[in-house]
C-alpha atoms as a printed R data frame, in Angstrom:
    type eleno elety resid chain resno       x       y       z
1   ATOM     1    CA   LEU     A     1  83.431 140.682 129.366
2   ATOM     2    CA   LYS     A     2  81.666 143.689 130.781
3   ATOM     3    CA   GLU     A     3  84.460 144.110 133.645
4   ATOM     4    CA   VAL     A     4  87.207 143.554 131.075
5   ATOM     5    CA   MET     A     5  85.883 146.198 128.773
6   ATOM     6    CA   ALA     A     6  85.582 148.683 131.566
7   ATOM     7    CA   ASN     A     7  88.532 147.948 133.738
8   ATOM     8    CA   PHE     A     8  91.957 147.521 132.220
9   ATOM     9    CA   TRP     A     9  93.592 146.754 135.500
10  ATOM    10    CA   TYR     A    10  91.265 143.773 136.019
11  ATOM    11    CA   PHE     A    11  92.215 142.526 132.529
12  ATOM    12    CA   LEU     A    12  95.972 142.708 133.431
13  ATOM    13    CA   ARG     A    13  95.567 141.061 136.789
14  ATOM    14    CA   GLU     A    14  92.883 138.372 136.294
15  ATOM    15    CA   VAL     A    15  92.482 137.616 132.482
16  ATOM    16    CA   VAL     A    16  95.688 138.242 130.447
17  ATOM    17    CA   ARG     A    17  98.457 135.380 130.492
18  ATOM    18    CA   ILE     A    18 101.800 135.377 128.910
19  ATOM    19    CA   PRO     A    19 102.864 132.327 126.777
20  ATOM    20    CA   SER     A    20 105.940 130.736 127.869
21  ATOM    21    CA   GLU     A    21 108.610 128.645 126.234
22  ATOM    22    CA   GLY     A    22 108.029 124.945 126.953
23  ATOM    23    CA   GLY     A    23 104.584 125.596 128.657
24  ATOM    24    CA   GLN     A    24 101.423 123.618 127.913
25  ATOM    25    CA   VAL     A    25  99.370 124.635 124.784
26  ATOM    26    CA   GLY     A    26  96.873 127.237 125.675
27  ATOM    27    CA   SER     A    27  98.475 128.098 129.146
28  ATOM    28    CA   GLY     A    28 100.510 131.055 130.346
29  ATOM    29    CA   THR     A    29 102.043 132.980 133.226
30  ATOM    30    CA   PRO     A    30 100.319 135.854 134.940
31  ATOM    31    CA   TYR     A    31 101.371 139.349 133.725
32  ATOM    32    CA   LYS     A    32 104.158 140.883 135.806
33  ATOM    33    CA   LEU     A    33 103.425 144.511 136.569
34  ATOM    34    CA   ASN     A    34 106.568 146.658 137.362
35  ATOM    35    CA   ARG     A    35 107.285 150.263 137.666
36  ATOM    36    CA   GLY     A    36 108.102 150.645 134.000
37  ATOM    37    CA   ASN     A    37 105.136 149.097 132.458
38  ATOM    38    CA   LEU     A    38 102.752 150.629 135.022
39  ATOM    39    CA   ALA     A    39 103.916 154.049 133.746
40  ATOM    40    CA   LEU     A    40 103.482 152.918 130.276
41  ATOM    41    CA   HIS     A    41  99.913 151.634 130.768
42  ATOM    42    CA   PHE     A    42  99.014 154.925 132.831
43  ATOM    43    CA   LEU     A    43 100.112 157.232 130.060
44  ATOM    44    CA   MET     A    44  98.603 155.068 127.404
45  ATOM    45    CA   LEU     A    45  95.317 155.016 129.083
46  ATOM    46    CA   ASN     A    46  95.414 158.954 129.093
47  ATOM    47    CA   ASN     A    47  96.269 158.860 125.309
48  ATOM    48    CA   TYR     A    48  99.782 160.462 125.732
49  ATOM    49    CA   ASN     A    49 102.661 159.706 123.513
50  ATOM    50    CA   VAL     A    50 105.388 157.663 125.085
51  ATOM    51    CA   PHE     A    51 109.055 157.002 124.572
52  ATOM    52    CA   LEU     A    52 109.767 154.007 126.633
53  ATOM    53    CA   GLU     A    53 113.309 152.759 127.746
54  ATOM    54    CA   MET     A    54 113.578 149.521 129.644
55  ATOM    55    CA   PRO     A    55 116.412 147.225 129.830
56  ATOM    56    CA   ARG     A    56 116.535 143.905 127.737
57  ATOM    57    CA   GLN     A    57 114.300 141.049 128.547
58  ATOM    58    CA   GLN     A    58 112.288 143.251 130.961
59  ATOM    59    CA   GLY     A    59 109.034 143.055 128.943
60  ATOM    60    CA   LYS     A    60 108.528 146.466 127.248
61  ATOM    61    CA   THR     A    61 107.288 144.910 124.030
62  ATOM    62    CA   THR     A    62 105.048 142.379 125.878
63  ATOM    63    CA   ALA     A    63 103.778 145.422 127.839
64  ATOM    64    CA   ALA     A    64 102.845 147.228 124.448
65  ATOM    65    CA   LEU     A    65 101.340 144.191 123.037
66  ATOM    66    CA   VAL     A    66  99.380 143.493 126.149
67  ATOM    67    CA   HIS     A    67  97.893 147.055 125.970
68  ATOM    68    CA   TYR     A    68  97.226 146.972 122.269
69  ATOM    69    CA   LEU     A    69  95.307 143.687 122.662
70  ATOM    70    CA   TRP     A    70  92.982 145.086 125.224
71  ATOM    71    CA   VAL     A    71  92.375 148.206 123.034
72  ATOM    72    CA   PHE     A    72  91.899 145.984 119.811
73  ATOM    73    CA   ASN     A    73  89.547 143.407 121.378
74  ATOM    74    CA   TYR     A    74  87.567 145.470 123.978
75  ATOM    75    CA   ARG     A    75  88.256 149.236 123.948
76  ATOM    76    CA   THR     A    76  87.301 150.716 120.649
77  ATOM    77    CA   SER     A    77  85.807 150.016 117.414
78  ATOM    78    CA   ASN     A    78  86.292 150.758 113.542
79  ATOM    79    CA   SER     A    79  89.868 151.900 114.485
80  ATOM    80    CA   GLN     A    80  93.355 151.101 113.485
81  ATOM    81    CA   ILE     A    81  96.703 150.240 114.982
82  ATOM    82    CA   LEU     A    82  99.993 150.306 113.080
83  ATOM    83    CA   PHE     A    83 102.957 148.226 114.119
84  ATOM    84    CA   ILE     A    84 106.299 149.614 112.516
85  ATOM    85    CA   HIS     A    85 109.616 147.947 112.804
86  ATOM    86    CA   GLN     A    86 113.125 148.229 111.427
87  ATOM    87    CA   LYS     A    87 112.398 144.908 109.379
88  ATOM    88    CA   HIS     A    88 108.832 143.943 108.268
89  ATOM    89    CA   GLN     A    89 109.467 140.346 109.608
90  ATOM    90    CA   ARG     A    90 109.840 141.985 112.940
91  ATOM    91    CA   ALA     A    91 106.832 143.863 112.728
92  ATOM    92    CA   LYS     A    92 104.924 140.732 111.767
93  ATOM    93    CA   ASP     A    93 106.605 138.722 114.692
94  ATOM    94    CA   ASN     A    94 104.909 141.498 117.050
95  ATOM    95    CA   LEU     A    95 101.629 140.848 115.440
96  ATOM    96    CA   SER     A    96 102.047 136.996 115.628
97  ATOM    97    CA   ASP     A    97 102.987 137.415 119.391
98  ATOM    98    CA   LEU     A    98  99.801 139.488 120.089
99  ATOM    99    CA   LYS     A    99  97.750 136.607 118.356
100 ATOM   100    CA   ASP     A   100  99.424 134.315 120.740
101 ATOM   101    CA   LEU     A   101  98.361 136.464 123.636
102 ATOM   102    CA   ARG     A   102  94.894 136.368 122.380
103 ATOM   103    CA   ALA     A   103  95.058 132.582 122.006
104 ATOM   104    CA   VAL     A   104  95.456 131.905 125.782
105 ATOM   105    CA   LEU     A   105  92.590 134.119 126.690
106 ATOM   106    CA   PRO     A   106  89.456 132.356 127.670
107 ATOM   107    CA   SER     A   107  87.616 131.141 124.496
108 ATOM   108    CA   TYR     A   108  84.786 133.416 125.152
109 ATOM   109    CA   LEU     A   109  86.976 136.537 125.237
110 ATOM   110    CA   GLN     A   110  89.198 135.836 122.140
111 ATOM   111    CA   PHE     A   111  86.876 137.077 119.359
112 ATOM   112    CA   ASP     A   112  88.905 135.264 116.631
113 ATOM   113    CA   THR     A   113  85.808 133.917 115.003
114 ATOM   114    CA   MET     A   114  82.269 135.203 113.971
115 ATOM   115    CA   ILE     A   115  79.121 133.500 114.488
116 ATOM   116    CA   LEU     A   116  77.231 132.894 111.149
117 ATOM   117    CA   SER     A   117  73.483 132.860 110.761
118 ATOM   118    CA   ASP     A   118  73.231 129.064 111.029
119 ATOM   119    CA   GLY     A   119  74.982 129.116 114.497
120 ATOM   120    CA   THR     A   120  78.352 127.900 113.179
121 ATOM   121    CA   LYS     A   121  81.752 129.561 113.643
122 ATOM   122    CA   ALA     A   122  83.793 130.930 110.717
123 ATOM   123    CA   LYS     A   123  87.436 132.166 110.914
124 ATOM   124    CA   VAL     A   124  87.988 135.766 110.091
125 ATOM   125    CA   LYS     A   125  90.396 136.260 107.243
126 ATOM   126    CA   ASN     A   126  93.733 137.478 108.557
127 ATOM   127    CA   THR     A   127  97.293 137.391 107.334
128 ATOM   128    CA   VAL     A   128 100.666 137.563 108.798
129 ATOM   129    CA   GLU     A   129 100.632 141.263 108.019
130 ATOM   130    CA   THR     A   130  97.266 142.272 109.211
131 ATOM   131    CA   LEU     A   131  94.702 141.245 111.802
132 ATOM   132    CA   GLU     A   132  90.847 142.157 111.851
133 ATOM   133    CA   HIS     A   133  88.353 141.918 114.408
134 ATOM   134    CA   PRO     A   134  85.122 140.189 113.332
135 ATOM   135    CA   THR     A   135  82.783 142.218 115.515
136 ATOM   136    CA   ASN     A   136  84.114 145.706 116.226
137 ATOM   137    CA   TYR     A   137  86.024 145.953 112.788
138 ATOM   138    CA   ASN     A   138  89.362 147.039 114.443
139 ATOM   139    CA   LYS     A   139  92.398 146.344 112.379
140 ATOM   140    CA   ILE     A   140  96.031 145.913 113.114
141 ATOM   141    CA   LYS     A   141  98.420 146.640 110.075
142 ATOM   142    CA   THR     A   142 102.319 146.177 109.961
143 ATOM   143    CA   MET     A   143 104.889 148.267 108.182
144 ATOM   144    CA   ALA     A   144 108.795 148.291 107.764
145 ATOM   145    CA   GLY     A   145 111.340 151.036 107.344
146 ATOM   146    CA   CYS     A   146 112.128 152.218 103.857
147 ATOM   147    CA   ARG     A   147 114.921 152.201 101.587
148 ATOM   148    CA   SER     A   148 114.951 155.777 100.702
149 ATOM   149    CA   ALA     A   149 113.698 159.156 102.050
150 ATOM   150    CA   ALA     A   150 111.238 159.595  99.206
151 ATOM   151    CA   GLN     A   151 109.806 156.215  99.829
152 ATOM   152    CA   ALA     A   152 109.695 156.848 103.627
153 ATOM   153    CA   ARG     A   153 107.732 160.152 103.092
154 ATOM   154    CA   GLY     A   154 105.221 158.425 100.730
155 ATOM   155    CA   ALA     A   155 104.573 155.433 102.910
156 ATOM   156    CA   ALA     A   156 103.970 157.735 105.910
157 ATOM   157    CA   ARG     A   157 101.505 160.058 104.243
158 ATOM   158    CA   GLY     A   158  98.871 157.365 104.159
159 ATOM   159    CA   MET     A   159  99.199 156.473 107.896
160 ATOM   160    CA   THR     A   160  95.928 158.047 108.968
161 ATOM   161    CA   VAL     A   161  95.946 155.703 112.095
162 ATOM   162    CA   PRO     A   162  95.289 156.857 115.731
163 ATOM   163    CA   MET     A   163  97.575 154.370 117.313
164 ATOM   164    CA   GLN     A   164 100.991 153.805 116.150
165 ATOM   165    CA   TYR     A   165 103.654 151.389 117.749
166 ATOM   166    CA   TRP     A   166 107.381 152.285 116.427
167 ATOM   167    CA   ASP     A   167 109.445 149.394 117.826
168 ATOM   168    CA   GLU     A   168 113.253 149.652 117.640
169 ATOM   169    CA   PHE     A   169 112.742 153.247 116.544
170 ATOM   170    CA   ALA     A   170 116.532 154.200 116.607
171 ATOM   171    CA   PHE     A   171 117.218 151.669 113.915
172 ATOM   172    CA   ILE     A   172 114.273 152.207 111.470
173 ATOM   173    CA   ASN     A   173 115.829 153.712 108.140
174 ATOM   174    CA   TYR     A   174 114.727 157.085 107.368
175 ATOM   175    CA   ASN     A   175 112.830 157.491 110.690
176 ATOM   176    CA   ARG     A   176 113.084 161.183 110.499
177 ATOM   177    CA   GLU     A   177 111.403 161.463 107.165
178 ATOM   178    CA   MET     A   178 108.921 158.697 107.808
179 ATOM   179    CA   TYR     A   179 107.884 160.265 111.286
180 ATOM   180    CA   LEU     A   180 107.498 163.820 110.199
181 ATOM   181    CA   ALA     A   181 105.561 162.702 107.110
182 ATOM   182    CA   ALA     A   182 103.156 160.601 109.367
183 ATOM   183    CA   ILE     A   183 102.293 163.312 111.789
184 ATOM   184    CA   PRO     A   184  99.746 165.250 109.771
185 ATOM   185    CA   ALA     A   185  97.829 162.011 108.900
186 ATOM   186    CA   PHE     A   186  98.121 161.017 112.536
187 ATOM   187    CA   SER     A   187  96.900 164.555 113.606
188 ATOM   188    CA   THR     A   188  93.594 163.718 111.476
189 ATOM   189    CA   ALA     A   189  93.115 160.340 113.039
190 ATOM   190    CA   LYS     A   190  93.673 161.845 116.556
191 ATOM   191    CA   LYS     A   191  90.877 164.378 116.005
192 ATOM   192    CA   ASN     A   192  88.451 161.717 114.892
193 ATOM   193    CA   ALA     A   193  89.347 159.515 117.901
194 ATOM   194    CA   ILE     A   194  88.847 162.446 120.291
195 ATOM   195    CA   MET     A   195  85.423 163.235 118.735
196 ATOM   196    CA   ASN     A   196  84.364 159.746 119.251
197 ATOM   197    CA   GLY     A   197  85.971 159.200 122.712
198 ATOM   198    CA   ALA     A   198  88.354 156.580 121.168
199 ATOM   199    CA   PRO     A   199  92.006 156.021 122.280
200 ATOM   200    CA   TYR     A   200  94.998 157.480 120.382
201 ATOM   201    CA   GLY     A   201  98.731 157.918 120.793
202 ATOM   202    CA   ILE     A   202 101.956 157.229 119.617
203 ATOM   203    CA   LEU     A   203 104.363 154.732 121.443
204 ATOM   204    CA   ILE     A   204 108.036 154.431 120.762
205 ATOM   205    CA   THR     A   205 110.181 151.575 122.182
206 ATOM   206    CA   THR     A   206 113.796 151.145 121.425
207 ATOM   207    CA   THR     A   207 117.287 149.840 122.442
208 ATOM   208    CA   PRO     A   208 120.066 152.304 122.329
209 ATOM   209    CA   GLY     A   209 120.742 153.542 118.801
210 ATOM   210    CA   VAL     A   210 124.045 154.421 117.222
211 ATOM   211    CA   LEU     A   211 124.647 158.219 117.362
212 ATOM   212    CA   THR     A   212 126.736 158.128 114.116
213 ATOM   213    CA   THR     A   213 123.606 157.226 112.172
214 ATOM   214    CA   ASP     A   214 120.941 159.736 111.225
215 ATOM   215    CA   GLU     A   215 118.312 157.365 112.675
216 ATOM   216    CA   GLY     A   216 120.084 157.035 116.004
217 ATOM   217    CA   GLN     A   217 120.428 160.713 116.384
218 ATOM   218    CA   TYR     A   218 116.763 161.453 115.532
219 ATOM   219    CA   ALA     A   219 115.789 158.893 118.114
220 ATOM   220    CA   PHE     A   220 118.041 160.581 120.672
221 ATOM   221    CA   GLN     A   221 116.446 163.759 119.797
222 ATOM   222    CA   ILE     A   222 113.003 162.836 120.486
223 ATOM   223    CA   ARG     A   223 114.283 161.072 123.655
224 ATOM   224    CA   ASN     A   224 115.853 164.126 124.902
225 ATOM   225    CA   ASP     A   225 113.075 166.647 124.029
226 ATOM   226    CA   ALA     A   226 110.302 164.589 125.701
227 ATOM   227    CA   THR     A   227 108.896 165.425 129.132
228 ATOM   228    CA   GLU     A   228 110.474 163.361 131.799
229 ATOM   229    CA   TRP     A   229 108.222 160.933 133.453
230 ATOM   230    CA   ASN     A   230 108.049 161.218 137.462
231 ATOM   231    CA   GLU     A   231 105.938 159.020 139.654
232 ATOM   232    CA   ALA     A   232 104.597 162.019 141.501
233 ATOM   233    CA   TYR     A   233 102.240 162.456 138.140
234 ATOM   234    CA   TYR     A   234 100.142 159.565 139.128
235 ATOM   235    CA   ASP     A   235  98.667 162.095 141.768
236 ATOM   236    CA   TYR     A   236  97.881 164.725 139.192
237 ATOM   237    CA   ASN     A   237  94.362 165.193 137.853
238 ATOM   238    CA   ARG     A   238  93.737 165.411 134.130
239 ATOM   239    CA   GLN     A   239  94.077 169.133 133.915
240 ATOM   240    CA   GLN     A   240  97.339 169.033 135.725
241 ATOM   241    CA   LEU     A   241  98.631 166.438 133.282
242 ATOM   242    CA   GLU     A   242  97.437 168.522 130.370
243 ATOM   243    CA   ASP     A   243  99.259 171.512 131.609
244 ATOM   244    CA   LEU     A   244 102.275 169.586 132.087
245 ATOM   245    CA   ALA     A   245 102.422 168.086 128.803
246 ATOM   246    CA   ALA     A   246 101.527 171.640 127.184
247 ATOM   247    CA   ALA     A   247 104.469 173.342 129.036
248 ATOM   248    CA   ASN     A   248 106.947 171.385 126.797
249 ATOM   249    CA   THR     A   249 106.964 173.221 123.619
250 ATOM   250    CA   LYS     A   250 109.373 170.848 121.946
251 ATOM   251    CA   SER     A   251 107.731 167.503 122.380
252 ATOM   252    CA   THR     A   252 104.478 165.744 122.891
253 ATOM   253    CA   PHE     A   253 106.192 162.739 124.347
254 ATOM   254    CA   PHE     A   254 106.701 161.452 127.918
255 ATOM   255    CA   HIS     A   255 110.127 159.730 128.232
256 ATOM   256    CA   VAL     A   256 109.801 156.871 130.615
257 ATOM   257    CA   ARG     A   257 113.146 155.234 131.644
258 ATOM   258    CA   TYR     A   258 113.866 152.613 134.399
259 ATOM   259    CA   SER     A   259 117.004 150.755 135.203
260 ATOM   260    CA   TYR     A   260 117.120 147.014 135.973
261 ATOM   261    CA   GLN     A   261 117.528 148.008 139.723
262 ATOM   262    CA   GLN     A   262 114.425 149.888 139.708
263 ATOM   263    CA   LEU     A   263 112.643 147.040 138.011
264 ATOM   264    CA   GLY     A   264 113.654 144.628 140.626
265 ATOM   265    CA   ALA     A   265 115.945 142.441 138.456
266 ATOM   266    CA   GLY     A   266 118.962 142.469 140.714
267 ATOM   267    CA   GLU     A   267 122.634 141.937 140.209
268 ATOM   268    CA   GLU     A   268 122.303 138.436 138.990
269 ATOM   269    CA   TYR     A   269 120.402 139.761 135.992
270 ATOM   270    CA   PHE     A   270 123.006 142.270 135.262
271 ATOM   271    CA   LYS     A   271 126.032 139.621 135.477
272 ATOM   272    CA   ASN     A   272 124.116 137.146 133.191
273 ATOM   273    CA   MET     A   273 123.442 139.987 130.521
274 ATOM   274    CA   VAL     A   274 127.159 141.091 130.648
275 ATOM   275    CA   ILE     A   275 128.185 137.424 129.984
276 ATOM   276    CA   GLU     A   276 125.487 136.648 127.395
277 ATOM   277    CA   MET     A   277 126.205 139.992 125.431
278 ATOM   278    CA   GLY     A   278 130.048 139.237 125.499
279 ATOM   279    CA   SER     A   279 130.778 142.152 128.008
């Protein structure tokens, strides 16, 4: 437990397992590190905002959930993470998938129960929409896109949360209004996190949006304004990274993008995707 708390890379390599369809209950496959999720984890560990683009079925959502599971269980306390999606059910699905990741951890690393004074275990009260940690009091909440601009602005003003995960951002209704209204609340939570040495940051993952829609255009704008990721940045010290981020006066995001070739998927993957998606 001490090593897991101190060493995220140990958690990735030796501890976390990914549940697989048809596998035995409580089992899973080792986490597959690639150039895309490596960049994601590096930037998130340094508390930077990330706009991540990876091809379908290459594990971008899994990478995000694995990272948030580590943060939720081991990295911080009295903090909150918000899962946002176009549809509330999909946000709840992401939360369910995180619970499944937790369920295949060794039992002594799961922390899904609390020990009562008589030594017995009691389940923590959780729902399909929220998750609470029994000992460090972290919380994960879910939220969906809104039906009007006014509703989006109202919902986002209460998002005083230091970690936000916007999945399929290019398809979230009124994402511009929702995101811009959320930033002042996020800034407050970020200041508190910095003061307490706790993690913070915004993660956006999405498949390509439709540029004839407002939400697609806004996602495209955030993508284009972001600082382009380069693997040379692994060699930068903290001050160099800070200077790099500060040099971008349009955006606080790093844009991470990798093709299927760069992730080692090969031409067979591409051919199968073409067929399965009807060309």
